[in-house]
């Protein structure tokens, strides 16, 4: 096997490591991409073999009673791994295009597993094939976390009854355990209402942010390491949250949580359907879920947590709603007058539909990011949402220092551009369709 520099594959891991350590960064990146595409080809072929073995009952040759037992014995793997292999085999065999996109290297194992999970849904899995072409395009061109949000959105609208039942079960079966022992605190919990969960996390995040700012304020130099790890700050934030409630109770006051806003992004036609379902409005033109309208469907918080439409409707009827209008490219339509900087509502609009920094692989939360122009204002770039990019401080500075550009794709995703104009693409990803085309 040839490596990036034309040499033959090393005979052992130690030899391979020694050889790779001598390569420049660009060669290591090229080799990682090549190996990932090759891994995808091999994994897709394994799925084909598993499908063929199940259809021909090849697992009975050595006396195995099931395909699962055959895989566990042949591969010496866990039962969970065997089940994942069989689920991948089923989705590639039954949903056209998945296997071909996988073997061509355009999508990876994680994307296939995410599709296989939805295909296994007994209530709506059979509908996945109707959306395969659109979902495979998103699997290739969206970062995995964002693709997972699209799949959650699809499942929410493809299986509204099931999502409602699951939401009810989560609220009914909510539970939490708080234990204190020789090794300190142990907390675990699950369930509850999705909107309450988002509010609770936002409150917790505010306490975490306060601990982070406390650490940064204590550092005399920018390059000085922070005194606590991220995990230690999270623990200390939870302790401060509990102690704040205890101090309020000791003073005879009701605990007051920090004020948080939760924005629900609910497209207008789906909102109309929810109203119609409860007899609150007519609906002569129902908005059917289809591949062409998948990205238009939206019922989630601004940080991507899916909300069951009935719960979102109840929140709208019970509280204050901020209406947010987006276009076909999932961009918030321009708000207010033109201005030089993204501040106030202009910044809120830019951050609202982003969950994290736009630089590939960076997961700094959007609320901690800078909002800057994709085309610089000095080059005539307007201060509107189509020209707004969300990036963490590090990648925003790096963009200017390394003369990186940026361009928005038709999916709404912003791609960094190298100085030569080429976009930063994942292994096996083809150039996307650009919004300005």
mmCIF file of C-alpha atoms in Angstrom, residues 25-426:
data_model
loop_
_atom_site.group_PDB
_atom_site.id
_atom_site.type_symbol
_atom_site.label_atom_id
_atom_site.label_comp_id
_atom_site.label_asym_id
_atom_site.label_seq_id
_atom_site.Cartn_x
_atom_site.Cartn_y
_atom_site.Cartn_z
ATOM 1 C CA UNK A 25 1.590 18.707 8.153
ATOM 2 C CA UNK A 26 0.062 18.795 4.650
ATOM 3 C CA UNK A 27 1.118 15.206 3.972
ATOM 4 C CA UNK A 28 -0.374 14.006 7.268
ATOM 5 C CA UNK A 29 -3.654 15.756 6.429
ATOM 6 C CA UNK A 30 -3.711 14.189 2.947
ATOM 7 C CA UNK A 31 -3.011 10.723 4.343
ATOM 8 C CA UNK A 32 -5.707 11.060 7.012
ATOM 9 C CA UNK A 33 -8.230 11.987 4.335
ATOM 10 C CA UNK A 34 -7.148 9.101 2.081
ATOM 11 C CA UNK A 35 -7.365 6.567 4.903
ATOM 12 C CA UNK A 36 -10.783 7.833 5.987
ATOM 13 C CA UNK A 37 -12.175 7.460 2.452
ATOM 14 C CA UNK A 38 -10.633 3.966 2.242
ATOM 15 C CA UNK A 39 -12.129 3.065 5.636
ATOM 16 C CA UNK A 40 -15.551 4.127 4.398
ATOM 17 C CA UNK A 41 -15.172 1.924 1.324
ATOM 18 C CA UNK A 42 -14.201 -1.070 3.481
ATOM 19 C CA UNK A 43 -17.025 -0.485 5.994
ATOM 20 C CA UNK A 44 -19.593 -0.245 3.191
ATOM 21 C CA UNK A 45 -18.311 -3.488 1.690
ATOM 22 C CA UNK A 46 -18.624 -5.129 5.106
ATOM 23 C CA UNK A 47 -22.277 -4.030 5.199
ATOM 24 C CA UNK A 48 -22.801 -5.689 1.805
ATOM 25 C CA UNK A 49 -21.214 -8.923 3.097
ATOM 26 C CA UNK A 50 -23.411 -8.900 6.215
ATOM 27 C CA UNK A 51 -26.522 -8.397 4.068
ATOM 28 C CA UNK A 52 -25.548 -11.251 1.759
ATOM 29 C CA UNK A 53 -24.754 -13.533 4.713
ATOM 30 C CA UNK A 54 -28.179 -12.861 6.233
ATOM 31 C CA UNK A 55 -30.067 -13.352 2.956
ATOM 32 C CA UNK A 56 -28.294 -16.630 2.151
ATOM 33 C CA UNK A 57 -28.211 -17.856 5.763
ATOM 34 C CA UNK A 58 -24.443 -18.260 5.438
ATOM 35 C CA UNK A 59 -24.148 -18.034 9.223
ATOM 36 C CA UNK A 60 -25.479 -21.623 9.506
ATOM 37 C CA UNK A 61 -22.334 -23.098 7.884
ATOM 38 C CA UNK A 62 -20.445 -23.333 11.180
ATOM 39 C CA UNK A 63 -23.548 -24.062 13.198
ATOM 40 C CA UNK A 64 -24.419 -20.540 14.326
ATOM 41 C CA UNK A 65 -28.089 -20.027 15.097
ATOM 42 C CA UNK A 66 -28.253 -16.332 14.142
ATOM 43 C CA UNK A 67 -26.474 -13.620 12.221
ATOM 44 C CA UNK A 68 -25.680 -11.891 15.522
ATOM 45 C CA UNK A 69 -23.949 -15.020 16.863
ATOM 46 C CA UNK A 70 -22.049 -15.425 13.588
ATOM 47 C CA UNK A 71 -20.720 -11.854 13.742
ATOM 48 C CA UNK A 72 -19.799 -12.090 17.421
ATOM 49 C CA UNK A 73 -17.853 -15.282 16.818
ATOM 50 C CA UNK A 74 -16.212 -14.376 13.516
ATOM 51 C CA UNK A 75 -15.194 -10.851 14.511
ATOM 52 C CA UNK A 76 -14.785 -11.496 18.252
ATOM 53 C CA UNK A 77 -16.878 -8.391 18.869
ATOM 54 C CA UNK A 78 -19.527 -7.373 21.381
ATOM 55 C CA UNK A 79 -23.225 -7.880 20.859
ATOM 56 C CA UNK A 80 -23.655 -4.119 20.524
ATOM 57 C CA UNK A 81 -21.135 -4.007 17.663
ATOM 58 C CA UNK A 82 -22.881 -6.914 15.929
ATOM 59 C CA UNK A 83 -26.226 -5.114 16.184
ATOM 60 C CA UNK A 84 -24.723 -1.928 14.726
ATOM 61 C CA UNK A 85 -23.298 -3.895 11.787
ATOM 62 C CA UNK A 86 -26.666 -5.471 11.052
ATOM 63 C CA UNK A 87 -28.462 -2.130 11.332
ATOM 64 C CA UNK A 88 -25.975 -0.556 8.896
ATOM 65 C CA UNK A 89 -26.518 -3.482 6.542
ATOM 66 C CA UNK A 90 -30.291 -2.991 6.608
ATOM 67 C CA UNK A 91 -30.244 0.751 5.904
ATOM 68 C CA UNK A 92 -27.753 0.394 3.050
ATOM 69 C CA UNK A 93 -29.753 -2.451 1.499
ATOM 70 C CA UNK A 94 -33.201 -0.866 1.894
ATOM 71 C CA UNK A 95 -32.578 2.880 1.377
ATOM 72 C CA UNK A 96 -31.327 3.636 -2.119
ATOM 73 C CA UNK A 97 -28.179 5.726 -2.349
ATOM 74 C CA UNK A 98 -26.849 5.205 1.178
ATOM 75 C CA UNK A 99 -24.480 2.384 0.263
ATOM 76 C CA UNK A 100 -23.228 4.140 -2.883
ATOM 77 C CA UNK A 101 -22.571 7.434 -1.048
ATOM 78 C CA UNK A 102 -20.782 5.495 1.690
ATOM 79 C CA UNK A 103 -18.590 3.410 -0.627
ATOM 80 C CA UNK A 104 -17.704 6.536 -2.644
ATOM 81 C CA UNK A 105 -16.459 8.132 0.582
ATOM 82 C CA UNK A 106 -18.940 11.021 0.592
ATOM 83 C CA UNK A 107 -20.437 10.066 3.987
ATOM 84 C CA UNK A 108 -18.912 8.329 6.996
ATOM 85 C CA UNK A 109 -19.816 5.670 9.529
ATOM 86 C CA UNK A 110 -21.367 8.174 11.945
ATOM 87 C CA UNK A 111 -23.709 9.499 9.256
ATOM 88 C CA UNK A 112 -24.734 5.950 8.288
ATOM 89 C CA UNK A 113 -25.369 5.055 11.936
ATOM 90 C CA UNK A 114 -27.525 8.162 12.364
ATOM 91 C CA UNK A 115 -29.572 7.225 9.287
ATOM 92 C CA UNK A 116 -29.784 3.593 10.444
ATOM 93 C CA UNK A 117 -31.169 4.708 13.811
ATOM 94 C CA UNK A 118 -34.064 6.519 12.091
ATOM 95 C CA UNK A 119 -34.572 3.669 9.628
ATOM 96 C CA UNK A 120 -35.074 1.366 12.621
ATOM 97 C CA UNK A 121 -37.968 3.531 13.915
ATOM 98 C CA UNK A 122 -40.988 1.191 13.536
ATOM 99 C CA UNK A 123 -43.400 4.096 13.036
ATOM 100 C CA UNK A 124 -41.680 6.199 10.363
ATOM 101 C CA UNK A 125 -38.524 4.357 9.301
ATOM 102 C CA UNK A 126 -40.171 3.216 6.073
ATOM 103 C CA UNK A 127 -40.517 6.879 5.015
ATOM 104 C CA UNK A 128 -36.768 7.505 5.154
ATOM 105 C CA UNK A 129 -36.305 6.280 1.573
ATOM 106 C CA UNK A 130 -38.486 9.144 0.281
ATOM 107 C CA UNK A 131 -36.047 11.658 1.790
ATOM 108 C CA UNK A 132 -32.830 9.759 1.073
ATOM 109 C CA UNK A 133 -31.463 12.027 -1.673
ATOM 110 C CA UNK A 134 -31.953 15.211 0.374
ATOM 111 C CA UNK A 135 -30.687 13.671 3.606
ATOM 112 C CA UNK A 136 -27.586 12.261 1.903
ATOM 113 C CA UNK A 137 -26.781 15.706 0.535
ATOM 114 C CA UNK A 138 -27.033 17.141 4.056
ATOM 115 C CA UNK A 139 -24.987 14.219 5.438
ATOM 116 C CA UNK A 140 -22.173 15.123 3.065
ATOM 117 C CA UNK A 141 -22.204 18.896 3.430
ATOM 118 C CA UNK A 142 -23.223 19.528 7.042
ATOM 119 C CA UNK A 143 -21.018 18.937 10.062
ATOM 120 C CA UNK A 144 -22.188 15.833 11.885
ATOM 121 C CA UNK A 145 -23.780 17.649 14.841
ATOM 122 C CA UNK A 146 -25.809 19.825 12.450
ATOM 123 C CA UNK A 147 -26.802 16.786 10.366
ATOM 124 C CA UNK A 148 -28.022 15.101 13.549
ATOM 125 C CA UNK A 149 -30.252 18.136 14.183
ATOM 126 C CA UNK A 150 -31.721 17.794 10.681
ATOM 127 C CA UNK A 151 -32.488 14.115 11.353
ATOM 128 C CA UNK A 152 -34.081 14.978 14.687
ATOM 129 C CA UNK A 153 -36.211 17.544 12.875
ATOM 130 C CA UNK A 154 -37.221 14.984 10.252
ATOM 131 C CA UNK A 155 -38.181 12.421 12.887
ATOM 132 C CA UNK A 156 -40.118 15.022 14.868
ATOM 133 C CA UNK A 157 -42.371 15.837 11.906
ATOM 134 C CA UNK A 158 -42.426 12.366 10.308
ATOM 135 C CA UNK A 159 -43.544 10.764 13.574
ATOM 136 C CA UNK A 160 -45.487 13.448 15.503
ATOM 137 C CA UNK A 161 -47.489 10.923 17.535
ATOM 138 C CA UNK A 162 -44.381 9.009 18.529
ATOM 139 C CA UNK A 163 -42.485 12.176 19.448
ATOM 140 C CA UNK A 164 -45.452 13.314 21.544
ATOM 141 C CA UNK A 165 -45.594 9.961 23.366
ATOM 142 C CA UNK A 166 -41.841 10.061 24.021
ATOM 143 C CA UNK A 167 -42.070 13.635 25.320
ATOM 144 C CA UNK A 168 -44.919 12.627 27.642
ATOM 145 C CA UNK A 169 -42.950 9.604 28.864
ATOM 146 C CA UNK A 170 -39.870 11.747 29.525
ATOM 147 C CA UNK A 171 -41.947 14.210 31.536
ATOM 148 C CA UNK A 172 -43.734 11.432 33.445
ATOM 149 C CA UNK A 173 -40.626 9.366 34.203
ATOM 150 C CA UNK A 174 -38.388 12.279 35.179
ATOM 151 C CA UNK A 175 -35.988 11.452 37.982
ATOM 152 C CA UNK A 176 -32.749 12.648 39.561
ATOM 153 C CA UNK A 177 -30.377 11.164 42.126
ATOM 154 C CA UNK A 178 -28.054 13.180 44.342
ATOM 155 C CA UNK A 179 -25.629 11.171 46.467
ATOM 156 C CA UNK A 180 -22.803 12.283 48.761
ATOM 157 C CA UNK A 181 -20.065 9.914 49.894
ATOM 158 C CA UNK A 182 -16.396 9.545 50.661
ATOM 159 C CA UNK A 183 -15.529 10.469 47.068
ATOM 160 C CA UNK A 184 -17.730 13.541 47.006
ATOM 161 C CA UNK A 185 -20.872 14.239 44.988
ATOM 162 C CA UNK A 186 -22.573 11.972 42.435
ATOM 163 C CA UNK A 187 -25.518 13.379 40.459
ATOM 164 C CA UNK A 188 -27.501 11.725 37.696
ATOM 165 C CA UNK A 189 -30.855 12.574 36.193
ATOM 166 C CA UNK A 190 -33.012 12.322 33.101
ATOM 167 C CA UNK A 191 -36.370 13.276 31.630
ATOM 168 C CA UNK A 192 -38.570 16.251 32.236
ATOM 169 C CA UNK A 193 -40.024 18.837 29.892
ATOM 170 C CA UNK A 194 -37.805 19.899 26.978
ATOM 171 C CA UNK A 195 -38.395 23.628 27.469
ATOM 172 C CA UNK A 196 -37.726 23.366 31.199
ATOM 173 C CA UNK A 197 -34.559 21.432 30.387
ATOM 174 C CA UNK A 198 -33.340 24.201 28.063
ATOM 175 C CA UNK A 199 -34.058 26.857 30.698
ATOM 176 C CA UNK A 200 -32.249 24.843 33.382
ATOM 177 C CA UNK A 201 -29.227 24.390 31.152
ATOM 178 C CA UNK A 202 -29.169 28.094 30.276
ATOM 179 C CA UNK A 203 -29.209 28.985 33.997
ATOM 180 C CA UNK A 204 -26.420 26.488 34.653
ATOM 181 C CA UNK A 205 -24.450 27.909 31.706
ATOM 182 C CA UNK A 206 -24.642 31.384 33.243
ATOM 183 C CA UNK A 207 -23.045 30.072 36.436
ATOM 184 C CA UNK A 208 -20.382 28.266 34.363
ATOM 185 C CA UNK A 209 -19.674 31.486 32.454
ATOM 186 C CA UNK A 210 -19.254 33.330 35.751
ATOM 187 C CA UNK A 211 -16.656 30.774 36.881
ATOM 188 C CA UNK A 212 -14.826 31.093 33.556
ATOM 189 C CA UNK A 213 -14.677 34.889 33.791
ATOM 190 C CA UNK A 214 -13.444 34.555 37.371
ATOM 191 C CA UNK A 215 -10.538 32.429 36.115
ATOM 192 C CA UNK A 216 -9.673 34.722 33.218
ATOM 193 C CA UNK A 217 -9.779 37.790 35.463
ATOM 194 C CA UNK A 218 -7.329 36.089 37.824
ATOM 195 C CA UNK A 219 -4.748 35.555 35.070
ATOM 196 C CA UNK A 220 -2.199 38.327 34.674
ATOM 197 C CA UNK A 221 -1.130 37.322 31.163
ATOM 198 C CA UNK A 222 -3.114 36.132 28.165
ATOM 199 C CA UNK A 223 -0.900 33.042 27.769
ATOM 200 C CA UNK A 224 -1.103 32.055 31.432
ATOM 201 C CA UNK A 225 -2.950 28.740 31.961
ATOM 202 C CA UNK A 226 -6.308 28.953 33.733
ATOM 203 C CA UNK A 227 -6.204 27.710 37.343
ATOM 204 C CA UNK A 228 -9.099 25.269 36.891
ATOM 205 C CA UNK A 229 -10.091 22.781 34.206
ATOM 206 C CA UNK A 230 -13.420 23.092 32.393
ATOM 207 C CA UNK A 231 -14.747 20.168 34.440
ATOM 208 C CA UNK A 232 -13.736 21.790 37.722
ATOM 209 C CA UNK A 233 -15.450 25.028 36.693
ATOM 210 C CA UNK A 234 -18.647 23.125 35.869
ATOM 211 C CA UNK A 235 -18.636 21.430 39.265
ATOM 212 C CA UNK A 236 -17.973 24.720 41.070
ATOM 213 C CA UNK A 237 -20.755 26.372 39.062
ATOM 214 C CA UNK A 238 -23.228 23.719 40.201
ATOM 215 C CA UNK A 239 -22.065 24.191 43.804
ATOM 216 C CA UNK A 240 -22.611 27.966 43.523
ATOM 217 C CA UNK A 241 -26.080 27.385 42.086
ATOM 218 C CA UNK A 242 -27.032 25.206 45.076
ATOM 219 C CA UNK A 243 -25.435 27.592 47.561
ATOM 220 C CA UNK A 244 -27.238 30.579 46.043
ATOM 221 C CA UNK A 245 -30.552 28.811 46.611
ATOM 222 C CA UNK A 246 -29.494 27.923 50.183
ATOM 223 C CA UNK A 247 -28.492 31.543 50.927
ATOM 224 C CA UNK A 248 -31.839 32.794 49.641
ATOM 225 C CA UNK A 249 -33.709 30.287 51.815
ATOM 226 C CA UNK A 250 -31.645 31.280 54.889
ATOM 227 C CA UNK A 251 -32.579 34.911 54.296
ATOM 228 C CA UNK A 252 -36.267 33.994 54.064
ATOM 229 C CA UNK A 253 -36.362 34.743 50.361
ATOM 230 C CA UNK A 254 -37.543 32.625 47.480
ATOM 231 C CA UNK A 255 -34.630 31.588 45.264
ATOM 232 C CA UNK A 256 -34.467 33.784 42.191
ATOM 233 C CA UNK A 257 -32.922 32.205 39.105
ATOM 234 C CA UNK A 258 -31.126 34.391 36.568
ATOM 235 C CA UNK A 259 -33.431 35.605 33.814
ATOM 236 C CA UNK A 260 -33.095 33.539 30.644
ATOM 237 C CA UNK A 261 -34.750 33.801 27.271
ATOM 238 C CA UNK A 262 -35.576 30.710 25.244
ATOM 239 C CA UNK A 263 -36.273 31.379 21.560
ATOM 240 C CA UNK A 264 -38.399 28.783 19.766
ATOM 241 C CA UNK A 265 -37.925 28.682 16.004
ATOM 242 C CA UNK A 266 -41.272 27.511 14.613
ATOM 243 C CA UNK A 267 -41.934 27.896 10.880
ATOM 244 C CA UNK A 268 -45.221 29.652 10.154
ATOM 245 C CA UNK A 269 -46.922 26.854 8.218
ATOM 246 C CA UNK A 270 -46.093 24.216 10.848
ATOM 247 C CA UNK A 271 -47.369 26.640 13.478
ATOM 248 C CA UNK A 272 -50.592 26.916 11.461
ATOM 249 C CA UNK A 273 -50.870 23.118 11.379
ATOM 250 C CA UNK A 274 -50.515 22.951 15.154
ATOM 251 C CA UNK A 275 -53.237 25.581 15.557
ATOM 252 C CA UNK A 276 -55.492 23.697 13.133
ATOM 253 C CA UNK A 277 -54.948 20.384 14.942
ATOM 254 C CA UNK A 278 -56.405 21.932 18.106
ATOM 255 C CA UNK A 279 -59.277 23.689 16.348
ATOM 256 C CA UNK A 280 -57.746 27.136 16.793
ATOM 257 C CA UNK A 281 -57.395 27.993 13.104
ATOM 258 C CA UNK A 282 -58.333 26.798 9.641
ATOM 259 C CA UNK A 283 -55.765 25.183 7.392
ATOM 260 C CA UNK A 284 -56.777 24.929 3.754
ATOM 261 C CA UNK A 285 -53.218 24.319 2.563
ATOM 262 C CA UNK A 286 -51.527 21.780 4.866
ATOM 263 C CA UNK A 287 -47.732 21.895 4.801
ATOM 264 C CA UNK A 288 -46.781 18.292 3.987
ATOM 265 C CA UNK A 289 -43.317 17.126 4.963
ATOM 266 C CA UNK A 290 -41.320 16.576 1.777
ATOM 267 C CA UNK A 291 -37.648 16.557 0.738
ATOM 268 C CA UNK A 292 -37.967 20.071 -0.696
ATOM 269 C CA UNK A 293 -39.404 21.502 2.524
ATOM 270 C CA UNK A 294 -37.270 19.592 5.026
ATOM 271 C CA UNK A 295 -34.994 22.517 5.897
ATOM 272 C CA UNK A 296 -37.996 24.846 6.116
ATOM 273 C CA UNK A 297 -39.553 22.702 8.822
ATOM 274 C CA UNK A 298 -38.468 24.038 12.180
ATOM 275 C CA UNK A 299 -39.682 23.516 15.724
ATOM 276 C CA UNK A 300 -36.707 23.786 18.047
ATOM 277 C CA UNK A 301 -34.912 26.128 20.370
ATOM 278 C CA UNK A 302 -32.221 28.349 18.898
ATOM 279 C CA UNK A 303 -29.528 25.983 20.188
ATOM 280 C CA UNK A 304 -31.036 23.006 18.352
ATOM 281 C CA UNK A 305 -33.154 21.201 20.960
ATOM 282 C CA UNK A 306 -36.207 19.785 19.195
ATOM 283 C CA UNK A 307 -39.552 20.805 20.690
ATOM 284 C CA UNK A 308 -42.730 18.798 20.148
ATOM 285 C CA UNK A 309 -45.106 21.127 18.183
ATOM 286 C CA UNK A 310 -47.883 20.868 20.776
ATOM 287 C CA UNK A 311 -45.452 21.954 23.507
ATOM 288 C CA UNK A 312 -44.279 24.868 21.371
ATOM 289 C CA UNK A 313 -47.881 25.882 20.721
ATOM 290 C CA UNK A 314 -48.649 25.769 24.450
ATOM 291 C CA UNK A 315 -45.622 27.994 25.106
ATOM 292 C CA UNK A 316 -46.809 30.429 22.444
ATOM 293 C CA UNK A 317 -50.283 30.640 23.962
ATOM 294 C CA UNK A 318 -48.964 30.883 27.500
ATOM 295 C CA UNK A 319 -46.106 33.322 27.153
ATOM 296 C CA UNK A 320 -44.311 35.831 25.004
ATOM 297 C CA UNK A 321 -43.264 34.851 21.513
ATOM 298 C CA UNK A 322 -40.669 36.524 19.352
ATOM 299 C CA UNK A 323 -41.440 35.849 15.714
ATOM 300 C CA UNK A 324 -38.359 35.093 13.625
ATOM 301 C CA UNK A 325 -38.582 34.905 9.831
ATOM 302 C CA UNK A 326 -36.046 32.874 7.856
ATOM 303 C CA UNK A 327 -35.548 32.443 4.118
ATOM 304 C CA UNK A 328 -35.006 29.301 2.029
ATOM 305 C CA UNK A 329 -31.301 29.245 2.929
ATOM 306 C CA UNK A 330 -32.074 29.207 6.692
ATOM 307 C CA UNK A 331 -30.904 32.802 7.067
ATOM 308 C CA UNK A 332 -32.741 35.231 9.331
ATOM 309 C CA UNK A 333 -34.229 37.935 7.130
ATOM 310 C CA UNK A 334 -32.572 41.314 7.661
ATOM 311 C CA UNK A 335 -33.647 43.180 10.765
ATOM 312 C CA UNK A 336 -33.670 46.933 11.325
ATOM 313 C CA UNK A 337 -31.546 49.513 9.587
ATOM 314 C CA UNK A 338 -28.105 48.944 8.140
ATOM 315 C CA UNK A 339 -25.236 49.485 10.523
ATOM 316 C CA UNK A 340 -21.465 49.085 10.720
ATOM 317 C CA UNK A 341 -21.329 46.447 13.478
ATOM 318 C CA UNK A 342 -23.445 43.428 14.367
ATOM 319 C CA UNK A 343 -24.941 44.504 17.692
ATOM 320 C CA UNK A 344 -28.323 44.266 19.386
ATOM 321 C CA UNK A 345 -30.983 42.544 17.296
ATOM 322 C CA UNK A 346 -28.574 42.148 14.364
ATOM 323 C CA UNK A 347 -26.229 40.068 16.530
ATOM 324 C CA UNK A 348 -29.133 38.096 18.043
ATOM 325 C CA UNK A 349 -30.425 37.244 14.571
ATOM 326 C CA UNK A 350 -27.003 36.083 13.373
ATOM 327 C CA UNK A 351 -26.444 33.886 16.439
ATOM 328 C CA UNK A 352 -29.989 32.523 16.590
ATOM 329 C CA UNK A 353 -29.656 29.901 13.856
ATOM 330 C CA UNK A 354 -26.054 28.937 14.623
ATOM 331 C CA UNK A 355 -25.307 26.383 17.310
ATOM 332 C CA UNK A 356 -21.519 26.767 17.288
ATOM 333 C CA UNK A 357 -18.510 28.438 15.657
ATOM 334 C CA UNK A 358 -18.629 28.048 11.868
ATOM 335 C CA UNK A 359 -15.027 26.792 11.605
ATOM 336 C CA UNK A 360 -15.111 23.030 10.882
ATOM 337 C CA UNK A 361 -14.567 20.945 13.999
ATOM 338 C CA UNK A 362 -14.889 23.853 16.438
ATOM 339 C CA UNK A 363 -17.807 23.505 18.858
ATOM 340 C CA UNK A 364 -17.541 26.766 20.826
ATOM 341 C CA UNK A 365 -21.182 27.681 21.529
ATOM 342 C CA UNK A 366 -22.622 30.400 19.292
ATOM 343 C CA UNK A 367 -23.479 32.583 22.276
ATOM 344 C CA UNK A 368 -19.731 32.873 23.014
ATOM 345 C CA UNK A 369 -18.795 33.692 19.410
ATOM 346 C CA UNK A 370 -18.101 36.900 17.533
ATOM 347 C CA UNK A 371 -20.326 37.991 14.661
ATOM 348 C CA UNK A 372 -18.441 39.465 11.744
ATOM 349 C CA UNK A 373 -18.853 40.145 8.038
ATOM 350 C CA UNK A 374 -18.256 37.290 5.585
ATOM 351 C CA UNK A 375 -17.296 39.898 2.991
ATOM 352 C CA UNK A 376 -15.495 42.636 4.973
ATOM 353 C CA UNK A 377 -17.298 45.945 5.325
ATOM 354 C CA UNK A 378 -14.204 47.686 3.912
ATOM 355 C CA UNK A 379 -14.710 45.635 0.735
ATOM 356 C CA UNK A 380 -18.338 46.667 0.473
ATOM 357 C CA UNK A 381 -19.845 43.832 2.492
ATOM 358 C CA UNK A 382 -23.259 44.826 3.922
ATOM 359 C CA UNK A 383 -24.192 44.479 7.580
ATOM 360 C CA UNK A 384 -27.093 42.085 7.039
ATOM 361 C CA UNK A 385 -27.795 38.472 7.923
ATOM 362 C CA UNK A 386 -26.740 37.044 4.544
ATOM 363 C CA UNK A 387 -23.279 38.512 5.193
ATOM 364 C CA UNK A 388 -23.099 37.571 8.879
ATOM 365 C CA UNK A 389 -20.637 34.925 10.040
ATOM 366 C CA UNK A 390 -20.454 33.404 13.533
ATOM 367 C CA UNK A 391 -16.978 32.390 14.725
ATOM 368 C CA UNK A 392 -15.195 32.096 18.055
ATOM 369 C CA UNK A 393 -12.632 34.771 18.902
ATOM 370 C CA UNK A 394 -9.711 32.498 18.004
ATOM 371 C CA UNK A 395 -11.005 31.592 14.540
ATOM 372 C CA UNK A 396 -12.246 35.129 13.891
ATOM 373 C CA UNK A 397 -8.730 36.465 14.547
ATOM 374 C CA UNK A 398 -7.154 33.628 12.578
ATOM 375 C CA UNK A 399 -9.356 34.416 9.617
ATOM 376 C CA UNK A 400 -7.914 37.914 9.360
ATOM 377 C CA UNK A 401 -4.324 36.887 10.145
ATOM 378 C CA UNK A 402 -4.264 34.053 7.618
ATOM 379 C CA UNK A 403 -6.407 35.952 5.091
ATOM 380 C CA UNK A 404 -9.155 33.353 5.091
ATOM 381 C CA UNK A 405 -12.403 34.180 3.362
ATOM 382 C CA UNK A 406 -15.881 32.734 3.906
ATOM 383 C CA UNK A 407 -18.863 31.777 1.784
ATOM 384 C CA UNK A 408 -22.378 30.599 2.567
ATOM 385 C CA UNK A 409 -23.735 27.384 1.026
ATOM 386 C CA UNK A 410 -27.353 26.798 0.009
ATOM 387 C CA UNK A 411 -27.833 24.794 3.235
ATOM 388 C CA UNK A 412 -27.026 27.929 5.247
ATOM 389 C CA UNK A 413 -23.660 26.576 6.398
ATOM 390 C CA UNK A 414 -20.717 28.999 6.214
ATOM 391 C CA UNK A 415 -17.483 27.528 4.843
ATOM 392 C CA UNK A 416 -14.062 29.103 5.531
ATOM 393 C CA UNK A 417 -12.103 29.713 2.326
ATOM 394 C CA UNK A 418 -8.335 29.365 2.100
ATOM 395 C CA UNK A 419 -6.393 32.292 0.597
ATOM 396 C CA UNK A 420 -6.523 30.500 -2.786
ATOM 397 C CA UNK A 421 -10.329 30.435 -2.609
ATOM 398 C CA UNK A 422 -10.778 26.712 -1.924
ATOM 399 C CA UNK A 423 -13.238 25.792 0.848
ATOM 400 C CA UNK A 424 -12.301 23.693 3.872
ATOM 401 C CA UNK A 425 -14.033 20.391 3.115
ATOM 402 C CA UNK A 426 -14.196 17.138 5.065
#
